[in-house]
PDB file of C-alpha atoms and ligand atoms in Angstrom:
ATOM      1  CA  MET A   1     -58.783  36.763  17.668  1.00  0.00           C
ATOM      2  CA  ALA A   2     -56.209  36.190  20.372  1.00  0.00           C
ATOM      3  CA  GLY A   3     -52.577  36.447  19.362  1.00  0.00           C
ATOM      4  CA  VAL A   4     -53.042  38.513  16.177  1.00  0.00           C
ATOM      5  CA  GLY A   5     -51.339  41.893  16.348  1.00  0.00           C
ATOM      6  CA  LEU A   6     -49.559  44.599  14.416  1.00  0.00           C
ATOM      7  CA  ALA A   7     -46.382  42.497  14.068  1.00  0.00           C
ATOM      8  CA  ASP A   8     -48.350  39.867  12.107  1.00  0.00           C
ATOM      9  CA  VAL A   9     -49.855  42.534   9.835  1.00  0.00           C
ATOM     10  CA  ILE A  10     -46.434  44.102   9.184  1.00  0.00           C
ATOM     11  CA  SER A  11     -45.041  40.669   8.384  1.00  0.00           C
ATOM     12  CA  ALA A  12     -47.916  39.991   5.945  1.00  0.00           C
ATOM     13  CA  TYR A  13     -47.287  43.317   4.169  1.00  0.00           C
ATOM     14  CA  SER A  14     -43.524  42.786   4.053  1.00  0.00           C
ATOM     15  CA  GLY A  15     -43.494  39.226   2.735  1.00  0.00           C
ATOM     16  CA  THR A  16     -44.008  37.296  -0.466  1.00  0.00           C
ATOM     17  CA  GLN A  17     -47.790  37.729  -0.472  1.00  0.00           C
ATOM     18  CA  THR A  18     -47.277  41.355  -1.508  1.00  0.00           C
ATOM     19  CA  GLU A  19     -46.252  40.142  -4.996  1.00  0.00           C
ATOM     20  CA  PHE A  20     -49.561  38.325  -5.260  1.00  0.00           C
ATOM     21  CA  MET A  21     -51.474  41.386  -4.039  1.00  0.00           C
ATOM     22  CA  LYS A  22     -49.701  43.646  -6.546  1.00  0.00           C
ATOM     23  CA  LEU A  23     -50.552  41.266  -9.358  1.00  0.00           C
ATOM     24  CA  LEU A  24     -54.232  40.991  -8.535  1.00  0.00           C
ATOM     25  CA  PHE A  25     -55.048  44.468  -7.218  1.00  0.00           C
ATOM     26  CA  GLY A  26     -52.419  46.700  -8.821  1.00  0.00           C
ATOM     27  CA  GLN A  27     -51.276  49.716  -6.782  1.00  0.00           C
ATOM     28  CA  GLN A  28     -54.632  50.238  -5.072  1.00  0.00           C
ATOM     29  CA  LEU A  29     -55.002  47.477  -2.510  1.00  0.00           C
ATOM     30  CA  HIS A  30     -58.700  47.758  -1.876  1.00  0.00           C
ATOM     31  CA  ILE A  31     -61.925  46.453  -3.354  1.00  0.00           C
ATOM     32  CA  GLY A  32     -63.023  48.530  -6.329  1.00  0.00           C
ATOM     33  CA  GLY A  33     -59.726  50.307  -7.134  1.00  0.00           C
ATOM     34  CA  MET A  34     -59.896  53.819  -8.539  1.00  0.00           C
ATOM     35  CA  LYS A  35     -63.672  53.812  -9.012  1.00  0.00           C
ATOM     36  CA  ALA A  36     -64.208  53.045  -5.305  1.00  0.00           C
ATOM     37  CA  SER A  37     -61.811  55.876  -4.344  1.00  0.00           C
ATOM     38  CA  LEU A  38     -63.561  58.389  -6.584  1.00  0.00           C
ATOM     39  CA  ASP A  39     -66.976  57.332  -5.241  1.00  0.00           C
ATOM     40  CA  LEU A  40     -65.748  57.921  -1.682  1.00  0.00           C
ATOM     41  CA  ALA A  41     -64.123  61.261  -2.580  1.00  0.00           C
ATOM     42  CA  GLU A  42     -67.302  62.474  -4.285  1.00  0.00           C
ATOM     43  CA  ARG A  43     -69.517  61.530  -1.331  1.00  0.00           C
ATOM     44  CA  ALA A  44     -67.074  63.095   1.133  1.00  0.00           C
ATOM     45  CA  GLY A  45     -66.831  66.310  -0.910  1.00  0.00           C
ATOM     46  CA  ILE A  46     -63.028  66.169  -1.052  1.00  0.00           C
ATOM     47  CA  ALA A  47     -62.175  69.624  -2.395  1.00  0.00           C
ATOM     48  CA  ALA A  48     -59.427  71.060  -4.577  1.00  0.00           C
ATOM     49  CA  GLY A  49     -56.715  72.748  -2.519  1.00  0.00           C
ATOM     50  CA  SER A  50     -57.499  70.776   0.638  1.00  0.00           C
ATOM     51  CA  SER A  51     -55.064  68.735   2.733  1.00  0.00           C
ATOM     52  CA  GLY A  52     -55.561  65.162   3.930  1.00  0.00           C
ATOM     53  CA  ILE A  53     -54.115  62.362   6.010  1.00  0.00           C
ATOM     54  CA  ASP A  54     -54.361  58.748   4.771  1.00  0.00           C
ATOM     55  CA  LEU A  55     -54.252  56.508   7.855  1.00  0.00           C
ATOM     56  CA  CYS A  56     -52.815  53.111   6.818  1.00  0.00           C
ATOM     57  CA  CYS A  57     -51.927  54.350   3.333  1.00  0.00           C
ATOM     58  CA  CYS A  58     -49.904  51.318   2.167  1.00  0.00           C
ATOM     59  CA  ASN A  59     -47.878  52.416  -0.899  1.00  0.00           C
ATOM     60  CA  GLY A  60     -49.901  55.648  -1.144  1.00  0.00           C
ATOM     61  CA  ALA A  61     -51.765  55.041  -4.407  1.00  0.00           C
ATOM     62  CA  GLY A  62     -54.930  56.551  -2.905  1.00  0.00           C
ATOM     63  CA  MET A  63     -53.047  59.738  -2.015  1.00  0.00           C
ATOM     64  CA  ARG A  64     -51.564  60.065  -5.505  1.00  0.00           C
ATOM     65  CA  LEU A  65     -55.023  59.555  -7.000  1.00  0.00           C
ATOM     66  CA  LEU A  66     -56.562  62.286  -4.783  1.00  0.00           C
ATOM     67  CA  VAL A  67     -53.817  64.735  -5.723  1.00  0.00           C
ATOM     68  CA  ARG A  68     -54.270  63.991  -9.430  1.00  0.00           C
ATOM     69  CA  SER A  69     -58.032  63.607  -9.734  1.00  0.00           C
ATOM     70  CA  ARG A  70     -59.401  65.924  -6.996  1.00  0.00           C
ATOM     71  CA  ASN A  71     -56.512  68.403  -7.087  1.00  0.00           C
ATOM     72  CA  VAL A  72     -55.928  67.925  -3.356  1.00  0.00           C
ATOM     73  CA  ALA A  73     -53.030  70.207  -2.361  1.00  0.00           C
ATOM     74  CA  SER A  74     -51.156  67.834  -0.057  1.00  0.00           C
ATOM     75  CA  MET A  75     -51.407  64.444   1.593  1.00  0.00           C
ATOM     76  CA  VAL A  76     -49.596  62.798   4.489  1.00  0.00           C
ATOM     77  CA  GLY A  77     -49.758  59.006   4.588  1.00  0.00           C
ATOM     78  CA  VAL A  78     -49.174  56.954   7.709  1.00  0.00           C
ATOM     79  CA  ASP A  79     -48.285  53.274   7.542  1.00  0.00           C
ATOM     80  CA  ALA A  80     -46.638  50.863   9.976  1.00  0.00           C
ATOM     81  CA  THR A  81     -44.950  48.657   7.348  1.00  0.00           C
ATOM     82  CA  ALA A  82     -41.510  49.948   6.347  1.00  0.00           C
ATOM     83  CA  ALA A  83     -41.488  48.014   3.051  1.00  0.00           C
ATOM     84  CA  VAL A  84     -44.709  49.595   1.743  1.00  0.00           C
ATOM     85  CA  VAL A  85     -43.635  53.084   2.900  1.00  0.00           C
ATOM     86  CA  GLU A  86     -40.351  52.643   1.027  1.00  0.00           C
ATOM     87  CA  ARG A  87     -42.158  51.497  -2.131  1.00  0.00           C
ATOM     88  CA  GLY A  88     -44.656  54.343  -1.739  1.00  0.00           C
ATOM     89  CA  ARG A  89     -41.896  56.949  -1.537  1.00  0.00           C
ATOM     90  CA  ARG A  90     -40.266  55.519  -4.668  1.00  0.00           C
ATOM     91  CA  LEU A  91     -43.523  55.389  -6.672  1.00  0.00           C
ATOM     92  CA  THR A  92     -44.396  58.926  -5.548  1.00  0.00           C
ATOM     93  CA  ARG A  93     -40.974  60.228  -6.670  1.00  0.00           C
ATOM     94  CA  GLU A  94     -41.320  58.405  -9.996  1.00  0.00           C
ATOM     95  CA  GLU A  95     -44.709  60.064 -10.551  1.00  0.00           C
ATOM     96  CA  GLY A  96     -43.235  63.471  -9.647  1.00  0.00           C
ATOM     97  CA  LEU A  97     -45.649  63.938  -6.743  1.00  0.00           C
ATOM     98  CA  ASP A  98     -43.171  63.940  -3.852  1.00  0.00           C
ATOM     99  CA  GLY A  99     -43.698  67.683  -3.314  1.00  0.00           C
ATOM    100  CA  ARG A 100     -47.335  67.033  -2.422  1.00  0.00           C
ATOM    101  CA  VAL A 101     -47.374  63.526  -0.941  1.00  0.00           C
ATOM    102  CA  ARG A 102     -45.278  62.489   2.022  1.00  0.00           C
ATOM    103  CA  PHE A 103     -45.106  59.387   4.171  1.00  0.00           C
ATOM    104  CA  VAL A 104     -44.758  58.801   7.906  1.00  0.00           C
ATOM    105  CA  HIS A 105     -43.659  55.364   9.055  1.00  0.00           C
ATOM    106  CA  ALA A 106     -45.713  54.852  12.237  1.00  0.00           C
ATOM    107  CA  ASP A 107     -48.567  53.069  13.939  1.00  0.00           C
ATOM    108  CA  ALA A 108     -51.777  54.882  12.958  1.00  0.00           C
ATOM    109  CA  CYS A 109     -52.891  54.789  16.607  1.00  0.00           C
ATOM    110  CA  LYS A 110     -49.930  56.903  17.721  1.00  0.00           C
ATOM    111  CA  CYS A 111     -48.417  58.783  14.830  1.00  0.00           C
ATOM    112  CA  ASP A 112     -48.015  62.158  16.581  1.00  0.00           C
ATOM    113  CA  LEU A 113     -49.256  64.281  13.668  1.00  0.00           C
ATOM    114  CA  PRO A 114     -50.572  67.641  14.936  1.00  0.00           C
ATOM    115  CA  SER A 115     -54.172  67.996  16.127  1.00  0.00           C
ATOM    116  CA  ALA A 116     -56.738  69.620  13.807  1.00  0.00           C
ATOM    117  CA  SER A 117     -54.115  69.680  11.048  1.00  0.00           C
ATOM    118  CA  ALA A 118     -56.062  68.145   8.139  1.00  0.00           C
ATOM    119  CA  ASP A 119     -59.170  69.049   6.168  1.00  0.00           C
ATOM    120  CA  PHE A 120     -59.915  65.347   5.947  1.00  0.00           C
ATOM    121  CA  VAL A 121     -58.740  61.963   7.214  1.00  0.00           C
ATOM    122  CA  TRP A 122     -58.976  59.170   4.649  1.00  0.00           C
ATOM    123  CA  SER A 123     -58.609  55.417   4.577  1.00  0.00           C
ATOM    124  CA  GLU A 124     -59.554  52.530   2.298  1.00  0.00           C
ATOM    125  CA  ASP A 125     -60.000  48.916   3.393  1.00  0.00           C
ATOM    126  CA  ALA A 126     -57.309  49.132   6.066  1.00  0.00           C
ATOM    127  CA  TRP A 127     -58.749  49.806   9.509  1.00  0.00           C
ATOM    128  CA  CYS A 128     -59.890  46.159   9.680  1.00  0.00           C
ATOM    129  CA  TYR A 129     -56.205  45.419  10.413  1.00  0.00           C
ATOM    130  CA  VAL A 130     -56.072  47.700  13.446  1.00  0.00           C
ATOM    131  CA  ALA A 131     -56.914  45.975  16.727  1.00  0.00           C
ATOM    132  CA  ASP A 132     -57.677  49.107  18.772  1.00  0.00           C
ATOM    133  CA  LYS A 133     -60.398  50.684  16.648  1.00  0.00           C
ATOM    134  CA  PRO A 134     -61.650  53.099  19.372  1.00  0.00           C
ATOM    135  CA  LYS A 135     -58.119  54.533  19.633  1.00  0.00           C
ATOM    136  CA  LEU A 136     -57.761  54.713  15.860  1.00  0.00           C
ATOM    137  CA  ILE A 137     -61.047  56.596  15.388  1.00  0.00           C
ATOM    138  CA  ALA A 138     -60.146  58.916  18.275  1.00  0.00           C
ATOM    139  CA  GLU A 139     -56.836  59.679  16.517  1.00  0.00           C
ATOM    140  CA  ALA A 140     -58.620  60.371  13.223  1.00  0.00           C
ATOM    141  CA  ALA A 141     -61.047  62.710  15.028  1.00  0.00           C
ATOM    142  CA  ARG A 142     -58.149  64.474  16.792  1.00  0.00           C
ATOM    143  CA  MET A 143     -56.227  65.125  13.560  1.00  0.00           C
ATOM    144  CA  VAL A 144     -59.119  66.414  11.434  1.00  0.00           C
ATOM    145  CA  ARG A 145     -59.959  70.106  11.812  1.00  0.00           C
ATOM    146  CA  PRO A 146     -63.382  71.227  13.093  1.00  0.00           C
ATOM    147  CA  GLY A 147     -65.720  71.140  10.095  1.00  0.00           C
ATOM    148  CA  GLY A 148     -63.507  68.561   8.363  1.00  0.00           C
ATOM    149  CA  VAL A 149     -64.451  65.000   7.393  1.00  0.00           C
ATOM    150  CA  ILE A 150     -63.331  61.451   8.103  1.00  0.00           C
ATOM    151  CA  ALA A 151     -63.940  59.375   4.965  1.00  0.00           C
ATOM    152  CA  PHE A 152     -63.166  55.682   4.797  1.00  0.00           C
ATOM    153  CA  THR A 153     -64.130  52.286   3.485  1.00  0.00           C
ATOM    154  CA  ASP A 154     -63.544  49.121   5.464  1.00  0.00           C
ATOM    155  CA  TRP A 155     -64.313  45.423   5.642  1.00  0.00           C
ATOM    156  CA  VAL A 156     -67.106  44.910   8.161  1.00  0.00           C
ATOM    157  CA  GLU A 157     -69.318  42.142   9.479  1.00  0.00           C
ATOM    158  CA  GLY A 158     -72.613  42.158   7.550  1.00  0.00           C
ATOM    159  CA  PRO A 159     -76.169  42.119   8.908  1.00  0.00           C
ATOM    160  CA  ALA A 160     -76.455  38.308   8.688  1.00  0.00           C
ATOM    161  CA  GLY A 161     -73.537  37.926  11.136  1.00  0.00           C
ATOM    162  CA  LEU A 162     -70.709  35.375  11.118  1.00  0.00           C
ATOM    163  CA  THR A 163     -70.888  32.167  13.140  1.00  0.00           C
ATOM    164  CA  ASP A 164     -67.997  31.642  15.563  1.00  0.00           C
ATOM    165  CA  ALA A 165     -66.378  29.166  13.174  1.00  0.00           C
ATOM    166  CA  GLU A 166     -66.743  31.502  10.188  1.00  0.00           C
ATOM    167  CA  ALA A 167     -65.392  34.419  12.218  1.00  0.00           C
ATOM    168  CA  GLN A 168     -62.347  32.373  13.262  1.00  0.00           C
ATOM    169  CA  ARG A 169     -61.604  31.409   9.675  1.00  0.00           C
ATOM    170  CA  PHE A 170     -62.196  34.932   8.359  1.00  0.00           C
ATOM    171  CA  LEU A 171     -60.078  36.699  10.996  1.00  0.00           C
ATOM    172  CA  ALA A 172     -57.247  34.164  10.825  1.00  0.00           C
ATOM    173  CA  MET A 173     -56.946  34.174   7.036  1.00  0.00           C
ATOM    174  CA  MET A 174     -57.035  37.990   6.921  1.00  0.00           C
ATOM    175  CA  THR A 175     -54.771  38.667   9.938  1.00  0.00           C
ATOM    176  CA  PHE A 176     -57.543  40.725  11.549  1.00  0.00           C
ATOM    177  CA  ALA A 177     -57.641  40.829  15.365  1.00  0.00           C
ATOM    178  CA  ASN A 178     -61.321  41.775  15.143  1.00  0.00           C
ATOM    179  CA  VAL A 179     -63.852  43.246  12.750  1.00  0.00           C
ATOM    180  CA  GLU A 180     -66.428  46.017  13.262  1.00  0.00           C
ATOM    181  CA  ASP A 181     -69.901  46.307  11.798  1.00  0.00           C
ATOM    182  CA  ILE A 182     -71.560  49.417  10.359  1.00  0.00           C
ATOM    183  CA  ALA A 183     -73.424  50.311  13.561  1.00  0.00           C
ATOM    184  CA  GLY A 184     -70.249  49.755  15.603  1.00  0.00           C
ATOM    185  CA  TYR A 185     -68.279  52.255  13.507  1.00  0.00           C
ATOM    186  CA  VAL A 186     -71.104  54.813  13.739  1.00  0.00           C
ATOM    187  CA  LYS A 187     -70.956  54.461  17.550  1.00  0.00           C
ATOM    188  CA  LEU A 188     -67.165  54.835  17.627  1.00  0.00           C
ATOM    189  CA  LEU A 189     -67.347  57.943  15.440  1.00  0.00           C
ATOM    190  CA  SER A 190     -69.992  59.420  17.695  1.00  0.00           C
ATOM    191  CA  ALA A 191     -67.957  58.565  20.834  1.00  0.00           C
ATOM    192  CA  SER A 192     -65.117  60.614  19.288  1.00  0.00           C
ATOM    193  CA  GLY A 193     -67.425  63.581  18.730  1.00  0.00           C
ATOM    194  CA  CYS A 194     -68.061  63.014  15.007  1.00  0.00           C
ATOM    195  CA  GLU A 195     -71.369  62.694  13.264  1.00  0.00           C
ATOM    196  CA  ALA A 196     -71.687  59.930  10.645  1.00  0.00           C
ATOM    197  CA  ARG A 197     -73.391  61.352   7.584  1.00  0.00           C
ATOM    198  CA  LEU A 198     -73.051  58.213   5.512  1.00  0.00           C
ATOM    199  CA  ALA A 199     -72.631  54.596   6.603  1.00  0.00           C
ATOM    200  CA  GLU A 200     -73.551  52.055   3.930  1.00  0.00           C
ATOM    201  CA  ASP A 201     -72.662  48.808   2.203  1.00  0.00           C
ATOM    202  CA  THR A 202     -70.883  49.534  -1.102  1.00  0.00           C
ATOM    203  CA  GLU A 203     -72.207  46.202  -2.446  1.00  0.00           C
ATOM    204  CA  ARG A 204     -68.869  45.692  -4.138  1.00  0.00           C
ATOM    205  CA  PHE A 205     -67.551  42.767  -2.095  1.00  0.00           C
ATOM    206  CA  ALA A 206     -69.283  39.788  -3.733  1.00  0.00           C
ATOM    207  CA  PRO A 207     -68.954  40.861  -7.396  1.00  0.00           C
ATOM    208  CA  HIS A 208     -65.309  41.796  -6.903  1.00  0.00           C
ATOM    209  CA  PHE A 209     -64.431  38.452  -5.357  1.00  0.00           C
ATOM    210  CA  GLU A 210     -66.033  36.789  -8.354  1.00  0.00           C
ATOM    211  CA  LEU A 211     -63.829  38.981 -10.540  1.00  0.00           C
ATOM    212  CA  TYR A 212     -60.664  38.063  -8.576  1.00  0.00           C
ATOM    213  CA  LEU A 213     -61.451  34.356  -8.821  1.00  0.00           C
ATOM    214  CA  ASN A 214     -61.982  34.707 -12.558  1.00  0.00           C
ATOM    215  CA  MET A 215     -58.690  36.582 -12.901  1.00  0.00           C
ATOM    216  CA  ILE A 216     -56.857  33.840 -10.998  1.00  0.00           C
ATOM    217  CA  GLU A 217     -58.527  30.913 -12.731  1.00  0.00           C
ATOM    218  CA  MET A 218     -59.083  32.270 -16.237  1.00  0.00           C
ATOM    219  CA  GLN A 219     -56.128  34.538 -16.999  1.00  0.00           C
ATOM    220  CA  LEU A 220     -53.397  34.982 -14.369  1.00  0.00           C
ATOM    221  CA  THR A 221     -52.996  31.353 -13.237  1.00  0.00           C
ATOM    222  CA  TYR A 222     -49.333  31.002 -14.174  1.00  0.00           C
ATOM    223  CA  ASP A 223     -48.417  34.424 -12.799  1.00  0.00           C
ATOM    224  CA  VAL A 224     -50.203  33.725  -9.518  1.00  0.00           C
ATOM    225  CA  LEU A 225     -48.457  30.373  -9.215  1.00  0.00           C
ATOM    226  CA  ARG A 226     -45.150  32.137  -9.817  1.00  0.00           C
ATOM    227  CA  THR A 227     -45.779  34.479  -6.859  1.00  0.00           C
ATOM    228  CA  LEU A 228     -46.393  31.340  -4.766  1.00  0.00           C
ATOM    229  CA  ALA A 229     -43.082  29.714  -5.763  1.00  0.00           C
ATOM    230  CA  PHE A 230     -45.113  27.307  -7.965  1.00  0.00           C
ATOM    231  CA  ARG A 231     -46.622  25.569  -4.937  1.00  0.00           C
ATOM    232  CA  ALA A 232     -49.927  24.191  -6.214  1.00  0.00           C
ATOM    233  CA  GLU A 233     -51.211  23.448  -2.693  1.00  0.00           C
ATOM    234  CA  LEU A 234     -50.785  27.129  -1.734  1.00  0.00           C
ATOM    235  CA  MET A 235     -52.740  28.124  -4.811  1.00  0.00           C
ATOM    236  CA  GLU A 236     -55.534  25.756  -3.809  1.00  0.00           C
ATOM    237  CA  THR A 237     -55.656  27.229  -0.273  1.00  0.00           C
ATOM    238  CA  LEU A 238     -55.735  30.704  -1.713  1.00  0.00           C
ATOM    239  CA  VAL A 239     -58.555  29.945  -4.151  1.00  0.00           C
ATOM    240  CA  ASP A 240     -60.517  28.209  -1.347  1.00  0.00           C
ATOM    241  CA  GLY A 241     -60.058  31.311   0.811  1.00  0.00           C
ATOM    242  CA  PHE A 242     -61.298  33.602  -1.968  1.00  0.00           C
ATOM    243  CA  ARG A 243     -64.320  31.351  -2.549  1.00  0.00           C
ATOM    244  CA  PHE A 244     -65.059  31.458   1.197  1.00  0.00           C
ATOM    245  CA  LEU A 245     -64.907  35.283   1.230  1.00  0.00           C
ATOM    246  CA  GLY A 246     -67.202  35.442  -1.808  1.00  0.00           C
ATOM    247  CA  GLU A 247     -69.701  33.089  -0.133  1.00  0.00           C
ATOM    248  CA  MET A 248     -69.638  35.089   3.110  1.00  0.00           C
ATOM    249  CA  ALA A 249     -70.289  38.297   1.171  1.00  0.00           C
ATOM    250  CA  ARG A 250     -73.141  36.790  -0.852  1.00  0.00           C
ATOM    251  CA  ALA A 251     -74.722  35.594   2.419  1.00  0.00           C
ATOM    252  CA  GLY A 252     -74.581  39.118   3.905  1.00  0.00           C
ATOM    253  CA  LYS A 253     -72.043  38.028   6.545  1.00  0.00           C
ATOM    254  CA  ILE A 254     -69.239  40.355   5.473  1.00  0.00           C
ATOM    255  CA  ALA A 255     -69.207  43.518   3.370  1.00  0.00           C
ATOM    256  CA  GLN A 256     -67.174  46.519   2.313  1.00  0.00           C
ATOM    257  CA  ALA A 257     -68.760  49.579   3.920  1.00  0.00           C
ATOM    258  CA  ARG A 258     -68.314  53.272   3.203  1.00  0.00           C
ATOM    259  CA  PHE A 259     -68.388  55.998   5.863  1.00  0.00           C
ATOM    260  CA  VAL A 260     -68.323  59.769   5.798  1.00  0.00           C
ATOM    261  CA  ALA A 261     -68.365  61.549   9.150  1.00  0.00           C
ATOM    262  CA  ARG A 262     -67.997  65.210  10.051  1.00  0.00           C
ATOM    263  CA  ARG A 263     -66.215  66.728  13.011  1.00  0.00           C
ATOM    264  CA  PRO A 264     -68.448  69.593  14.216  1.00  0.00           C
TER     265      PRO A 264
HETATM  266  C1  SAM B   1     -55.067  46.915   2.557  1.00  0.00           C
HETATM  267  S1  SAM B   1     -53.672  47.905   2.898  1.00  0.00           S
HETATM  268  C2  SAM B   1     -54.266  49.535   2.620  1.00  0.00           C
HETATM  269  C3  SAM B   1     -54.542  49.788   1.197  1.00  0.00           C
HETATM  270  C4  SAM B   1     -54.589  51.231   0.778  1.00  0.00           C
HETATM  271  N1  SAM B   1     -55.556  51.969   1.545  1.00  0.00           N
HETATM  272  C5  SAM B   1     -54.946  51.295  -0.690  1.00  0.00           C
HETATM  273  O1  SAM B   1     -56.101  51.581  -0.989  1.00  0.00           O
HETATM  274  O2  SAM B   1     -54.074  51.010  -1.518  1.00  0.00           O
HETATM  275  C6  SAM B   1     -53.545  47.882   4.651  1.00  0.00           C
HETATM  276  C7  SAM B   1     -52.369  48.682   5.170  1.00  0.00           C
HETATM  277  O3  SAM B   1     -52.610  48.951   6.551  1.00  0.00           O
HETATM  278  C8  SAM B   1     -51.360  49.026   7.188  1.00  0.00           C
HETATM  279  N2  SAM B   1     -51.586  48.939   8.642  1.00  0.00           N
HETATM  280  C9  SAM B   1     -52.220  47.958   9.322  1.00  0.00           C
HETATM  281  N3  SAM B   1     -52.264  48.252  10.646  1.00  0.00           N
HETATM  282  C10 SAM B   1     -51.661  49.459  10.795  1.00  0.00           C
HETATM  283  C11 SAM B   1     -51.419  50.317  11.898  1.00  0.00           C
HETATM  284  N4  SAM B   1     -51.797  49.992  13.139  1.00  0.00           N
HETATM  285  N5  SAM B   1     -50.792  51.484  11.691  1.00  0.00           N
HETATM  286  C12 SAM B   1     -50.404  51.846  10.426  1.00  0.00           C
HETATM  287  N6  SAM B   1     -50.599  51.071   9.342  1.00  0.00           N
HETATM  288  C13 SAM B   1     -51.216  49.901   9.515  1.00  0.00           C
HETATM  289  C14 SAM B   1     -50.582  47.875   6.583  1.00  0.00           C
HETATM  290  O4  SAM B   1     -49.202  48.050   6.774  1.00  0.00           O
HETATM  291  C15 SAM B   1     -51.021  47.970   5.121  1.00  0.00           C
HETATM  292  O5  SAM B   1     -50.110  48.728   4.366  1.00  0.00           O
END
């Protein structure tokens, strides 16, 4: 998608749509919330006492969850949007976890964290926003220690494939410059010297978009409208967009995928 870059993503995560996202998703801005995080952690074998890096951590809810539920010793989160880093630092202080969770405000493709410094690199539903995925995966592979894992979920193109028109609509509405598929990520991981041990569809996308539509239309309608300055036409566009994403997922054209790779 020509003309979509990091500045557009930062603007999306700094603006009014964040109120809407908070309302619908809570602190964890990915499909499946805490259950999806715990599923990924279990499959990746995230161990007590380990240290991790969350690349594109947003407000850091995933890091706080790993510290609480897997007894991870420490996490460093990297995010390019100052507003979410600021909110993340505040929430982390409020939860008393600032001794174990810290934030770096930087582009995940060049964050300058030391090489081989983490037991695992983590991310949830965020790398779809990064245009240079080969660079991003190479950075993840550089920062994880030998024997460590890269564990992430992401939005990918499904096996049925998007038409050009569907791809244009999908990428534009999501502010994605491009989107990978499962095989593409496996190749990128391998090109960075990592072996994918798990690469699969979580099958969460379609049922969760049905849930979000129900939340918007059956319970949170007024609250959603409020986040949109009571502009009914914006609400209609939003609901149309959610329906489109649900349809694409049901047709096998997009999916949320889960990956666990090991650096030898
Ligand atoms: C969907 S949110 C991540 C949600 C988070 N993983 C969670 O589960 O709550 C996507 C995040 O990626 C960040 N992001 C996108 N491109 C980035 C980049 N190149 N470098 C760092 N952060 C980036 C955005 O600022 C945003 O906070």
